[in-house]
GROMACS .gro file of C-alpha atoms in nm:
model
  370
    1MET     CA    1   0.865   0.396  -1.558
    2THR     CA    2   0.521   0.245  -1.590
    3GLY     CA    3   0.380  -0.057  -1.762
    4GLY     CA    4   0.037  -0.114  -1.906
    5GLY     CA    5  -0.165   0.124  -2.119
    6GLN     CA    6  -0.067   0.455  -2.267
    7ARG     CA    7  -0.050   0.736  -2.018
    8LYS     CA    8  -0.287   1.031  -2.053
    9GLU     CA    9  -0.107   1.359  -1.994
   10LEU     CA   10  -0.246   1.632  -1.774
   11PRO     CA   11  -0.268   1.977  -1.930
   12ARG     CA   12   0.060   2.160  -1.877
   13ALA     CA   13  -0.085   2.395  -1.619
   14GLY     CA   14  -0.230   2.102  -1.428
   15ARG     CA   15   0.103   1.919  -1.420
   16GLU     CA   16   0.280   2.229  -1.295
   17ARG     CA   17   0.026   2.281  -1.017
   18LYS     CA   18   0.048   1.917  -0.914
   19ARG     CA   19   0.424   1.938  -0.869
   20ASN     CA   20   0.431   2.292  -0.727
   21ASP     CA   21   0.558   2.321  -0.371
   22GLY     CA   22   0.372   2.647  -0.313
   23ALA     CA   23   0.044   2.712  -0.141
   24GLY     CA   24  -0.173   2.636  -0.443
   25ASP     CA   25  -0.473   2.824  -0.572
   26SER     CA   26  -0.757   2.760  -0.330
   27ALA     CA   27  -1.004   2.946  -0.549
   28THR     CA   28  -0.927   2.719  -0.842
   29ARG     CA   29  -0.940   2.418  -0.613
   30ASN     CA   30  -1.280   2.515  -0.477
   31ARG     CA   31  -1.421   2.553  -0.828
   32THR     CA   32  -1.347   2.188  -0.904
   33SER     CA   33  -1.667   1.997  -0.969
   34ARG     CA   34  -1.717   1.695  -0.745
   35HIS     CA   35  -2.039   1.560  -0.890
   36LEU     CA   36  -1.827   1.315  -1.090
   37ARG     CA   37  -1.611   1.067  -0.906
   38PRO     CA   38  -1.347   0.832  -1.041
   39PRO     CA   39  -1.426   0.469  -0.957
   40ARG     CA   40  -1.316   0.341  -0.618
   41CYS     CA   41  -0.968   0.193  -0.630
   42GLY     CA   42  -1.016  -0.177  -0.681
   43ALA     CA   43  -1.294  -0.173  -0.940
   44GLY     CA   44  -1.230  -0.408  -1.227
   45ILE     CA   45  -1.179  -0.772  -1.315
   46LEU     CA   46  -0.891  -1.011  -1.286
   47GLY     CA   47  -0.640  -0.957  -1.566
   48ALA     CA   48  -0.450  -1.217  -1.762
   49ALA     CA   49  -0.114  -1.111  -1.619
   50MET     CA   50  -0.214  -1.214  -1.267
   51VAL     CA   51  -0.088  -1.540  -1.122
   52PHE     CA   52  -0.218  -1.817  -0.899
   53HIS     CA   53  -0.012  -2.032  -0.667
   54ASP     CA   54  -0.038  -2.400  -0.752
   55GLY     CA   55   0.196  -2.625  -0.559
   56ASP     CA   56   0.545  -2.491  -0.617
   57GLU     CA   57   0.474  -2.307  -0.940
   58ARG     CA   58   0.349  -1.960  -1.029
   59GLN     CA   59   0.105  -1.978  -1.318
   60LYS     CA   60  -0.101  -1.752  -1.536
   61ILE     CA   61  -0.473  -1.809  -1.528
   62SER     CA   62  -0.425  -1.973  -1.867
   63GLY     CA   63  -0.195  -2.228  -1.701
   64LYS     CA   64   0.130  -2.094  -1.843
   65ARG     CA   65   0.410  -1.990  -1.613
   66GLU     CA   66   0.452  -1.620  -1.554
   67ARG     CA   67   0.769  -1.441  -1.452
   68TYR     CA   68   0.788  -1.072  -1.375
   69GLN     CA   69   1.099  -0.881  -1.480
   70LEU     CA   70   1.269  -0.574  -1.338
   71ASP     CA   71   1.581  -0.417  -1.482
   72GLY     CA   72   1.742  -0.747  -1.568
   73PHE     CA   73   1.626  -0.927  -1.253
   74ARG     CA   74   1.369  -1.206  -1.265
   75ALA     CA   75   1.125  -1.313  -0.999
   76ARG     CA   76   1.153  -1.682  -0.919
   77GLY     CA   77   0.929  -1.914  -1.116
   78GLN     CA   78   1.000  -2.209  -0.884
   79TYR     CA   79   0.951  -2.159  -0.512
   80SER     CA   80   1.239  -2.233  -0.281
   81PRO     CA   81   1.240  -2.066   0.061
   82PRO     CA   82   1.498  -1.785   0.086
   83MET     CA   83   1.740  -1.755   0.375
   84SER     CA   84   1.506  -1.502   0.534
   85GLU     CA   85   1.148  -1.489   0.407
   86TRP     CA   86   0.922  -1.192   0.473
   87PHE     CA   87   0.552  -1.169   0.382
   88PHE     CA   88   0.375  -0.852   0.267
   89VAL     CA   89  -0.001  -0.807   0.220
   90SER     CA   90  -0.221  -0.501   0.185
   91ASP     CA   91  -0.582  -0.398   0.123
   92LEU     CA   92  -0.744  -0.710   0.268
   93HIS     CA   93  -1.046  -0.499   0.372
   94GLY     CA   94  -1.157  -0.739   0.644
   95HIS     CA   95  -1.215  -1.030   0.404
   96SER     CA   96  -1.216  -1.332   0.636
   97GLY     CA   97  -1.116  -1.575   0.360
   98ARG     CA   98  -0.806  -1.375   0.276
   99TYR     CA   99  -0.702  -1.363   0.641
  100ARG     CA  100  -0.752  -1.735   0.688
  101ARG     CA  101  -0.544  -1.801   0.377
  102LEU     CA  102  -0.274  -1.569   0.509
  103PHE     CA  103  -0.270  -1.749   0.844
  104GLU     CA  104  -0.241  -2.083   0.662
  105ALA     CA  105   0.057  -1.955   0.462
  106ILE     CA  106   0.225  -1.829   0.780
  107ARG     CA  107   0.170  -2.166   0.946
  108GLU     CA  108   0.308  -2.355   0.647
  109ARG     CA  109   0.606  -2.136   0.554
  110ARG     CA  110   0.693  -1.966   0.885
  111PRO     CA  111   0.814  -1.627   0.760
  112GLU     CA  112   1.041  -1.421   0.979
  113VAL     CA  113   0.838  -1.100   0.935
  114VAL     CA  114   0.481  -1.025   0.822
  115LEU     CA  115   0.403  -0.671   0.704
  116LEU     CA  116   0.042  -0.550   0.690
  117GLY     CA  117   0.021  -0.249   0.460
  118GLY     CA  118  -0.311  -0.085   0.547
  119ASP     CA  119  -0.681  -0.105   0.457
  120LEU     CA  120  -0.698  -0.411   0.677
  121PHE     CA  121  -1.051  -0.378   0.819
  122PRO     CA  122  -1.401  -0.415   0.672
  123GLY     CA  123  -1.524  -0.130   0.454
  124GLY     CA  124  -1.698   0.134   0.663
  125SER     CA  125  -1.495   0.063   0.976
  126GLY     CA  126  -1.323   0.399   0.952
  127MET     CA  127  -1.658   0.577   0.970
  128ARG     CA  128  -1.793   0.318   1.216
  129LEU     CA  129  -2.064   0.208   0.972
  130LEU     CA  130  -2.040  -0.166   1.040
  131SER     CA  131  -2.277  -0.457   1.060
  132GLN     CA  132  -2.246  -0.676   1.370
  133ALA     CA  133  -2.058  -0.934   1.163
  134ASP     CA  134  -1.804  -0.672   1.059
  135ALA     CA  135  -1.780  -0.542   1.414
  136ASP     CA  136  -1.682  -0.894   1.527
  137PHE     CA  137  -1.394  -0.905   1.278
  138GLU     CA  138  -1.126  -0.784   1.518
  139GLU     CA  139  -1.188  -1.049   1.783
  140GLU     CA  140  -1.307  -1.344   1.576
  141ILE     CA  141  -1.073  -1.315   1.276
  142LEU     CA  142  -0.773  -1.088   1.332
  143PHE     CA  143  -0.692  -1.129   1.701
  144SER     CA  144  -0.811  -1.489   1.718
  145GLY     CA  145  -0.607  -1.586   1.413
  146LEU     CA  146  -0.288  -1.420   1.534
  147SER     CA  147  -0.331  -1.559   1.886
  148GLY     CA  148  -0.375  -1.908   1.744
  149LEU     CA  149  -0.059  -1.875   1.538
  150ARG     CA  150   0.135  -1.755   1.841
  151ARG     CA  151   0.023  -2.060   2.041
  152GLU     CA  152   0.101  -2.302   1.757
  153LEU     CA  153   0.430  -2.156   1.638
  154GLY     CA  154   0.581  -2.051   1.969
  155GLY     CA  155   0.929  -1.921   1.895
  156TRP     CA  156   0.855  -1.938   1.522
  157TYR     CA  157   0.580  -1.675   1.553
  158PRO     CA  158   0.677  -1.395   1.310
  159ARG     CA  159   0.734  -1.031   1.385
  160VAL     CA  160   0.410  -0.865   1.264
  161LEU     CA  161   0.435  -0.497   1.165
  162ALA     CA  162   0.123  -0.304   1.064
  163ILE     CA  163  -0.004   0.033   0.949
  164PRO     CA  164  -0.366   0.142   0.888
  165GLY     CA  165  -0.491   0.266   0.551
  166ASN     CA  166  -0.714   0.550   0.440
  167ASP     CA  167  -1.022   0.323   0.447
  168ASP     CA  168  -0.948   0.207   0.803
  169GLY     CA  169  -0.954   0.548   0.966
  170ARG     CA  170  -0.876   0.605   1.332
  171ALA     CA  171  -1.093   0.308   1.428
  172GLY     CA  172  -0.850   0.080   1.244
  173GLU     CA  173  -0.555   0.246   1.413
  174GLU     CA  174  -0.720   0.190   1.752
  175ALA     CA  175  -0.773  -0.177   1.669
  176LEU     CA  176  -0.408  -0.219   1.570
  177ALA     CA  177  -0.305  -0.046   1.893
  178GLU     CA  178  -0.512  -0.304   2.083
  179GLY     CA  179  -0.333  -0.580   1.894
  180GLU     CA  180  -0.005  -0.425   2.001
  181ARG     CA  181  -0.117  -0.419   2.365
  182ARG     CA  182  -0.189  -0.791   2.337
  183GLY     CA  183   0.159  -0.855   2.201
  184LEU     CA  184   0.031  -0.978   1.864
  185LEU     CA  185   0.175  -0.707   1.639
  186SER     CA  186   0.354  -0.373   1.630
  187LEU     CA  187   0.177  -0.059   1.507
  188ILE     CA  188   0.444   0.136   1.320
  189HIS     CA  189   0.259   0.428   1.159
  190GLN     CA  190   0.496   0.729   1.173
  191LYS     CA  191   0.759   0.516   1.347
  192CYS     CA  192   1.090   0.355   1.264
  193VAL     CA  193   1.156   0.018   1.426
  194PRO     CA  194   1.460  -0.212   1.418
  195VAL     CA  195   1.411  -0.560   1.275
  196ARG     CA  196   1.731  -0.757   1.303
  197ASN     CA  197   1.982  -0.558   1.093
  198TRP     CA  198   1.710  -0.356   0.916
  199THR     CA  199   1.513  -0.044   1.002
  200VAL     CA  200   1.147  -0.053   0.897
  201MET     CA  201   0.968   0.279   0.856
  202GLY     CA  202   0.586   0.294   0.856
  203TYR     CA  203   0.363   0.565   0.707
  204ALA     CA  204  -0.011   0.542   0.639
  205PHE     CA  205  -0.115   0.878   0.487
  206VAL     CA  206  -0.215   0.901   0.120
  207PRO     CA  207  -0.271   1.208  -0.103
  208PRO     CA  208  -0.629   1.343  -0.127
  209THR     CA  209  -0.879   1.102  -0.283
  210PRO     CA  210  -1.242   1.133  -0.398
  211PHE     CA  211  -1.356   0.949  -0.083
  212LEU     CA  212  -1.500   1.125   0.220
  213LEU     CA  213  -1.310   0.968   0.510
  214LYS     CA  214  -0.998   1.182   0.564
  215ASP     CA  215  -0.837   1.047   0.883
  216PHE     CA  216  -0.535   0.924   0.686
  217GLU     CA  217  -0.521   1.170   0.399
  218ARG     CA  218  -0.272   1.456   0.367
  219TYR     CA  219  -0.188   1.717   0.111
  220ASP     CA  220   0.105   1.583  -0.086
  221VAL     CA  221   0.360   1.855  -0.169
  222SER     CA  222   0.122   2.152  -0.169
  223ARG     CA  223  -0.248   2.233  -0.133
  224TYR     CA  224  -0.318   2.130  -0.490
  225VAL     CA  225  -0.566   1.843  -0.529
  226ASP     CA  226  -0.645   1.646  -0.842
  227PRO     CA  227  -0.977   1.711  -1.019
  228GLY     CA  228  -1.246   1.509  -0.845
  229ALA     CA  229  -1.056   1.471  -0.519
  230VAL     CA  230  -1.195   1.609  -0.192
  231PRO     CA  231  -0.952   1.827   0.009
  232PRO     CA  232  -0.862   1.679   0.349
  233GLU     CA  233  -1.028   1.957   0.550
  234GLU     CA  234  -1.357   1.923   0.359
  235GLY     CA  235  -1.414   1.553   0.423
  236VAL     CA  236  -1.511   1.353   0.729
  237HIS     CA  237  -1.285   1.298   1.030
  238SER     CA  238  -1.382   1.039   1.289
  239ALA     CA  239  -1.219   1.246   1.565
  240PRO     CA  240  -1.210   1.623   1.616
  241ALA     CA  241  -0.957   1.779   1.380
  242ASP     CA  242  -0.793   2.122   1.359
  243THR     CA  243  -0.866   2.266   1.015
  244ASP     CA  244  -0.561   2.493   1.019
  245ALA     CA  245  -0.334   2.201   1.108
  246ILE     CA  246  -0.486   1.988   0.832
  247GLN     CA  247  -0.430   2.260   0.574
  248ALA     CA  248  -0.070   2.309   0.683
  249ALA     CA  249   0.035   1.943   0.692
  250THR     CA  250   0.191   1.766   0.393
  251ILE     CA  251   0.326   1.421   0.323
  252ARG     CA  252   0.652   1.584   0.213
  253GLU     CA  253   0.708   1.741   0.556
  254ASP     CA  254   0.604   1.425   0.741
  255LEU     CA  255   0.854   1.211   0.553
  256ALA     CA  256   1.133   1.463   0.608
  257ARG     CA  257   1.074   1.449   0.985
  258LEU     CA  258   1.026   1.074   0.999
  259ALA     CA  259   1.326   0.968   0.792
  260PRO     CA  260   1.578   0.804   1.024
  261ALA     CA  261   1.947   0.885   1.028
  262VAL     CA  262   2.043   0.529   0.938
  263ASP     CA  263   2.227   0.355   0.660
  264ARG     CA  264   1.984   0.402   0.372
  265GLY     CA  265   2.093   0.065   0.237
  266ARG     CA  266   1.932  -0.098   0.544
  267LEU     CA  267   1.603   0.098   0.535
  268ILE     CA  268   1.272  -0.062   0.436
  269GLY     CA  269   0.960   0.154   0.397
  270LEU     CA  270   0.606   0.028   0.462
  271PHE     CA  271   0.373   0.280   0.297
  272HIS     CA  272   0.005   0.260   0.214
  273ALA     CA  273   0.043   0.499  -0.081
  274PRO     CA  274   0.251   0.415  -0.387
  275PRO     CA  275   0.497   0.663  -0.539
  276TYR     CA  276   0.376   0.878  -0.827
  277ASP     CA  277   0.425   0.774  -1.191
  278THR     CA  278   0.510   0.409  -1.135
  279ARG     CA  279   0.358   0.073  -1.217
  280LEU     CA  280   0.208   0.069  -0.868
  281ASP     CA  281  -0.006   0.386  -0.879
  282LEU     CA  282  -0.189   0.330  -1.207
  283ALA     CA  283  -0.566   0.372  -1.162
  284ASP     CA  284  -0.842   0.292  -1.408
  285LEU     CA  285  -0.889   0.656  -1.514
  286ALA     CA  286  -0.756   0.659  -1.870
  287GLY     CA  287  -0.982   0.868  -2.094
  288ARG     CA  288  -1.192   1.007  -1.809
  289ARG     CA  289  -1.247   1.382  -1.769
  290ILE     CA  290  -1.390   1.619  -1.511
  291ASP     CA  291  -1.497   1.964  -1.628
  292GLY     CA  292  -1.314   1.896  -1.953
  293ALA     CA  293  -0.981   1.821  -1.783
  294PRO     CA  294  -0.835   1.473  -1.839
  295LEU     CA  295  -0.768   1.279  -1.520
  296ASP     CA  296  -0.415   1.165  -1.452
  297PRO     CA  297  -0.426   0.784  -1.418
  298HIS     CA  298  -0.121   0.799  -1.189
  299VAL     CA  299  -0.261   0.872  -0.843
  300GLY     CA  300   0.041   0.809  -0.619
  301SER     CA  301   0.238   1.047  -0.402
  302ILE     CA  302   0.487   1.290  -0.556
  303ALA     CA  303   0.634   1.353  -0.210
  304LEU     CA  304   0.693   0.982  -0.161
  305ARG     CA  305   0.858   0.950  -0.500
  306ARG     CA  306   1.094   1.238  -0.416
  307PHE     CA  307   1.169   1.078  -0.080
  308LEU     CA  308   1.267   0.751  -0.249
  309GLU     CA  309   1.482   0.934  -0.505
  310GLU     CA  310   1.663   1.137  -0.241
  311ARG     CA  311   1.693   0.893   0.051
  312GLU     CA  312   1.732   0.574  -0.157
  313PRO     CA  313   1.593   0.317   0.089
  314HIS     CA  314   1.671  -0.043   0.004
  315LEU     CA  315   1.306  -0.143  -0.040
  316ALA     CA  316   0.961   0.021  -0.037
  317LEU     CA  317   0.629  -0.163   0.003
  318HIS     CA  318   0.299  -0.019  -0.121
  319GLY     CA  319  -0.076  -0.082  -0.152
  320HIS     CA  320  -0.383   0.142  -0.200
  321VAL     CA  321  -0.444   0.124  -0.579
  322HIS     CA  322  -0.609  -0.215  -0.621
  323GLU     CA  323  -0.610  -0.233  -1.000
  324SER     CA  324  -0.253  -0.113  -1.056
  325VAL     CA  325  -0.092  -0.453  -1.114
  326ARG     CA  326  -0.370  -0.561  -1.349
  327LEU     CA  327  -0.328  -0.243  -1.553
  328SER     CA  328   0.051  -0.224  -1.552
  329GLY     CA  329   0.124  -0.596  -1.570
  330ASN     CA  330   0.381  -0.591  -1.291
  331PHE     CA  331   0.399  -0.566  -0.912
  332ILE     CA  332   0.767  -0.463  -0.910
  333ASP     CA  333   0.917  -0.128  -1.007
  334ARG     CA  334   1.215   0.089  -0.925
  335VAL     CA  335   1.244   0.451  -0.819
  336GLY     CA  336   1.611   0.533  -0.847
  337ARG     CA  337   1.791   0.263  -0.653
  338THR     CA  338   1.485   0.163  -0.449
  339VAL     CA  339   1.297  -0.155  -0.536
  340CYS     CA  340   0.921  -0.103  -0.495
  341LEU     CA  341   0.675  -0.390  -0.443
  342GLY     CA  342   0.295  -0.371  -0.462
  343ALA     CA  343   0.048  -0.598  -0.281
  344ALA     CA  344  -0.287  -0.435  -0.369
  345HIS     CA  345  -0.520  -0.656  -0.573
  346ASP     CA  346  -0.865  -0.614  -0.726
  347GLY     CA  347  -0.966  -0.981  -0.738
  348PRO     CA  348  -1.112  -1.211  -0.473
  349GLU     CA  349  -0.784  -1.392  -0.399
  350LEU     CA  350  -0.520  -1.314  -0.139
  351ALA     CA  351  -0.225  -1.143  -0.309
  352LEU     CA  352   0.076  -1.257  -0.107
  353VAL     CA  353   0.412  -1.095  -0.177
  354SER     CA  354   0.709  -1.283  -0.037
  355PHE     CA  355   1.072  -1.183  -0.052
  356ASP     CA  356   1.416  -1.206   0.099
  357PRO     CA  357   1.498  -0.851   0.213
  358GLU     CA  358   1.855  -0.894   0.092
  359HIS     CA  359   1.726  -0.962  -0.263
  360PRO     CA  360   1.393  -0.777  -0.305
  361ALA     CA  361   1.409  -0.769  -0.686
  362GLU     CA  362   1.360  -1.147  -0.675
  363ALA     CA  363   1.028  -1.114  -0.491
  364ARG     CA  364   0.731  -1.329  -0.589
  365ARG     CA  365   0.361  -1.250  -0.576
  366ASP     CA  366   0.113  -1.536  -0.549
  367LEU     CA  367  -0.264  -1.516  -0.582
  368LEU     CA  368  -0.395  -1.767  -0.331
  369PRO     CA  369  -0.757  -1.881  -0.375
  370VAL     CA  370  -0.972  -1.829  -0.066
   0.00000   0.00000   0.00000
């Protein structure tokens, strides 16, 4: 179920192709015009449903308190630390102010776990198109900040789990691997790791987008791509890539291989992509067309949605579509029994999602000024 504006339906044939598990029609795909591009995820302005953190209260920009609802559950309006507090952020894009605000929140509230959900580095890092200031981000902001927290907090230093995003590319993955070598974080892309009595599963790939960098893009359930999207083998890869392997790989198959044989009630997924047709994958595409075909404003992964429906993990965490919460009015949704939380944000603030993993439907999302 989605919130926000009215959904624009794809033509019937388009919907069937999008959900089809077959090979797809490459001729039709190659005829798709790419001279028009949907806006980059994140374009837009701050909406009235967003909230700031002010002392111990969550407020609307207008000053009124805001509470999100999900299937009868309410997010807390007053902050009181849960028994076990975890932090989740995503799509920080190397913004130094957001990182400093995150480090301040970690220092003040001492969460048990911090989850970094991809698109963590400055724009252009994936294609190595950085200014010197951006190139210094890893040492001067990310590694320096985490190292400082480790010195200050000692045994209270949180477990930091991270995945790259589609805008980070392999360069971002290499940087996270360096952070792991320094003992500052754990890179968990395509891994399952134990965290106390939970298993956390990490996965960075997203379905094909209109953007050129394809290091962390995969076909979803078939070789169908949405109008305006660039197929993974036709974009840019920062490292040599096998075209046949790219064409054969899908998110559906990856998730089937990665899924652990654990109690699904103790599984938490850290994904960069959101699941399809939810409040968390709503892009600002309503009313837009390419070659006469209306664009589907829901840009999430069908394979991921099916995975959540079938495997029923306890909790799933998502980013990628910056404007989704502004458009839908909520950062919480459900797919079957799985609670889904979104941390992507299209404003200048740090969107910090905090939750007790035992009670994820009571999560809170604060917009912290930077």
